[in-house]
């Protein structure tokens, strides 16, 4: 499975591609950051992010895109920028028919470090160890993008089994419904 992880942000949008399957060693295929100037017009920044993500999609041809789910913060401006960059990543993937998965920061931290409250340094250290890198990717947005990809690779099989079980249960419920009461023929009474 090849996954492009996206840590959305307007100034620095982390991107990283990881390949592998759960339970086996993973391989990093690429990591980087799509940057935009903080003083640039919002529309131009979003176009720059789109172009950057499209280049990553063209170069690495991932089977899935994992994006960090936007969560509530006190700084509305930061949340809006993150949400806009997130939407661009989802749009680029969806336009190509690539499935998109959203993972919360705590899900990613828990998957990679074992604790949903891990700090950036712990995430970077575990990404370095799991991918057998010489040093943690810099900046932290790049390491976070790799962590998103790792999280998706590890969680996807369980999520797929859960979805299949739900679908099977729903199908079984539809076929096991109580049969309708047979209708009694209505006789016409002569007047």
XYZ file of C-alpha atoms in Angstrom:
191
model
C 0.000 0.000 0.000
C 1.378 3.422 -0.942
C 0.046 6.395 1.039
C 0.598 10.124 0.682
C 0.296 11.754 4.099
C -0.644 15.439 4.185
C -0.182 17.648 7.252
C -2.197 20.652 6.042
C -1.120 24.226 6.579
C -1.110 27.428 4.551
C 2.526 28.383 5.159
C 3.961 24.863 5.419
C 1.976 21.884 4.141
C 3.866 18.717 5.047
C 3.809 15.851 2.547
C 5.288 12.392 2.833
C 4.914 9.107 0.990
C 5.239 5.763 2.750
C 4.873 2.307 1.260
C 4.258 -0.974 3.037
C 1.721 -3.122 4.849
C 0.806 -3.494 8.493
C 3.157 -5.782 10.368
C 6.047 -5.382 7.919
C 8.862 -2.821 7.679
C 7.763 0.396 5.991
C 9.646 2.403 3.373
C 9.712 6.170 2.970
C 9.537 7.118 -0.708
C 9.643 10.877 -0.254
C 9.120 13.681 2.222
C 8.912 17.439 1.938
C 6.952 20.601 2.496
C 4.859 22.683 0.112
C 5.547 26.287 1.158
C 3.672 29.503 0.511
C 4.538 33.069 1.455
C 2.606 34.324 4.476
C 2.082 37.718 2.814
C 0.712 36.282 -0.453
C -2.969 36.538 -1.336
C -5.020 33.594 -0.028
C -6.150 32.438 -3.477
C -2.557 32.349 -4.737
C -1.484 30.364 -1.674
C -4.198 27.772 -2.244
C -3.215 27.441 -5.916
C 0.423 26.957 -4.880
C -0.598 24.218 -2.449
C -2.704 22.564 -5.145
C 0.207 22.600 -7.600
C 2.553 21.179 -4.979
C 0.215 18.343 -4.041
C -0.497 17.583 -7.702
C 3.266 17.233 -8.281
C 3.505 14.756 -5.384
C 0.537 12.799 -6.741
C 2.075 12.717 -10.234
C 5.494 11.645 -8.985
C 4.506 9.019 -6.405
C 1.090 7.745 -7.584
C -0.275 6.867 -4.111
C -3.183 4.479 -3.643
C -4.509 6.485 -0.681
C -4.188 9.992 0.705
C -4.253 10.453 4.484
C -4.993 13.992 5.681
C -4.957 15.310 9.218
C -8.505 16.004 10.357
C -8.944 19.642 11.307
C -9.718 19.999 14.983
C -11.012 22.929 16.980
C -8.478 25.391 18.240
C -8.795 28.727 19.964
C -7.181 30.534 17.031
C -9.904 30.645 14.346
C -7.509 32.076 11.773
C -5.187 29.072 12.137
C -8.098 26.637 11.923
C -9.402 28.299 8.763
C -6.024 28.118 7.023
C -5.563 24.489 8.013
C -9.077 23.624 6.841
C -8.531 25.353 3.501
C -5.238 23.520 2.880
C -6.901 20.262 3.958
C -9.708 20.807 1.465
C -7.215 21.393 -1.343
C -5.503 18.070 -0.575
C -8.840 16.232 -0.480
C -9.914 17.864 -3.756
C -6.678 16.911 -5.549
C -6.990 13.277 -4.457
C -10.730 13.040 -5.131
C -10.335 14.538 -8.598
C -8.093 11.552 -9.418
C -10.357 9.007 -7.723
C -7.853 8.361 -4.917
C -9.555 7.462 -1.613
C -9.015 9.999 1.174
C -8.859 9.148 4.870
C -8.964 11.701 7.680
C -7.106 10.993 10.915
C -7.153 13.115 14.065
C -3.845 14.252 15.555
C -4.404 12.040 18.614
C -5.090 8.974 16.395
C -1.842 9.575 14.546
C 0.173 10.108 17.729
C -1.309 7.001 19.337
C -0.647 4.881 16.239
C 2.971 5.987 15.904
C 4.082 6.481 19.529
C 1.524 4.567 21.588
C 0.283 7.775 23.245
C -2.308 10.178 21.880
C -0.633 12.953 23.881
C 2.868 12.582 22.429
C 4.728 15.764 21.534
C 6.277 16.628 18.163
C 9.726 15.410 19.239
C 8.350 11.980 20.186
C 6.482 11.696 16.879
C 9.618 12.691 14.956
C 11.739 10.183 16.872
C 9.317 7.313 16.224
C 8.935 8.195 12.536
C 12.738 8.157 12.279
C 12.900 4.757 13.970
C 9.974 3.175 12.077
C 11.271 4.281 8.680
C 14.921 3.590 9.577
C 16.017 7.165 8.806
C 19.290 8.769 9.871
C 17.569 11.810 11.397
C 14.047 13.097 11.982
C 12.579 14.859 8.928
C 12.587 18.644 9.217
C 10.477 20.653 9.686
C 8.045 18.880 12.012
C 5.291 19.232 9.365
C 7.215 16.778 7.174
C 7.546 14.253 10.012
C 3.836 14.669 10.779
C 2.967 13.903 7.146
C 4.961 10.662 7.337
C 3.246 9.827 10.640
C -0.147 10.278 8.934
C 0.854 7.853 6.172
C 2.140 5.312 8.714
C -1.057 5.645 10.763
C -3.180 4.981 7.693
C -1.180 1.926 6.637
C -1.511 0.452 10.113
C -5.179 1.359 10.647
C -6.561 0.657 7.147
C -6.825 -3.155 7.476
C -8.787 -2.880 10.745
C -11.008 -0.120 9.377
C -11.689 -2.151 6.213
C -12.633 -5.230 8.260
C -14.932 -3.103 10.408
C -16.621 -1.602 7.342
C -17.042 -5.062 5.793
C -18.540 -6.392 9.031
C -20.985 -3.481 9.182
C -21.985 -4.015 5.559
C -22.485 -7.753 6.144
C -24.556 -7.077 9.271
C -26.713 -4.573 7.396
C -27.251 -7.035 4.542
C -28.146 -9.806 6.992
C -30.586 -7.503 8.764
C -32.294 -6.670 5.459
C -32.764 -10.327 4.539
C -33.794 -11.435 8.034
C -36.582 -8.940 8.445
C -39.840 -10.317 9.666
C -41.920 -11.332 6.671
C -44.923 -9.227 5.964
C -48.251 -10.484 7.146
C -49.918 -12.298 4.304
C -52.758 -10.360 2.875
C -56.237 -11.760 3.235
C -58.249 -11.634 0.035
C -61.057 -9.153 0.221
C -64.440 -10.425 -0.821
C -66.901 -8.152 -2.376
C -70.212 -8.209 -0.714
C -73.153 -8.032 -3.151
C -75.470 -5.114 -2.573
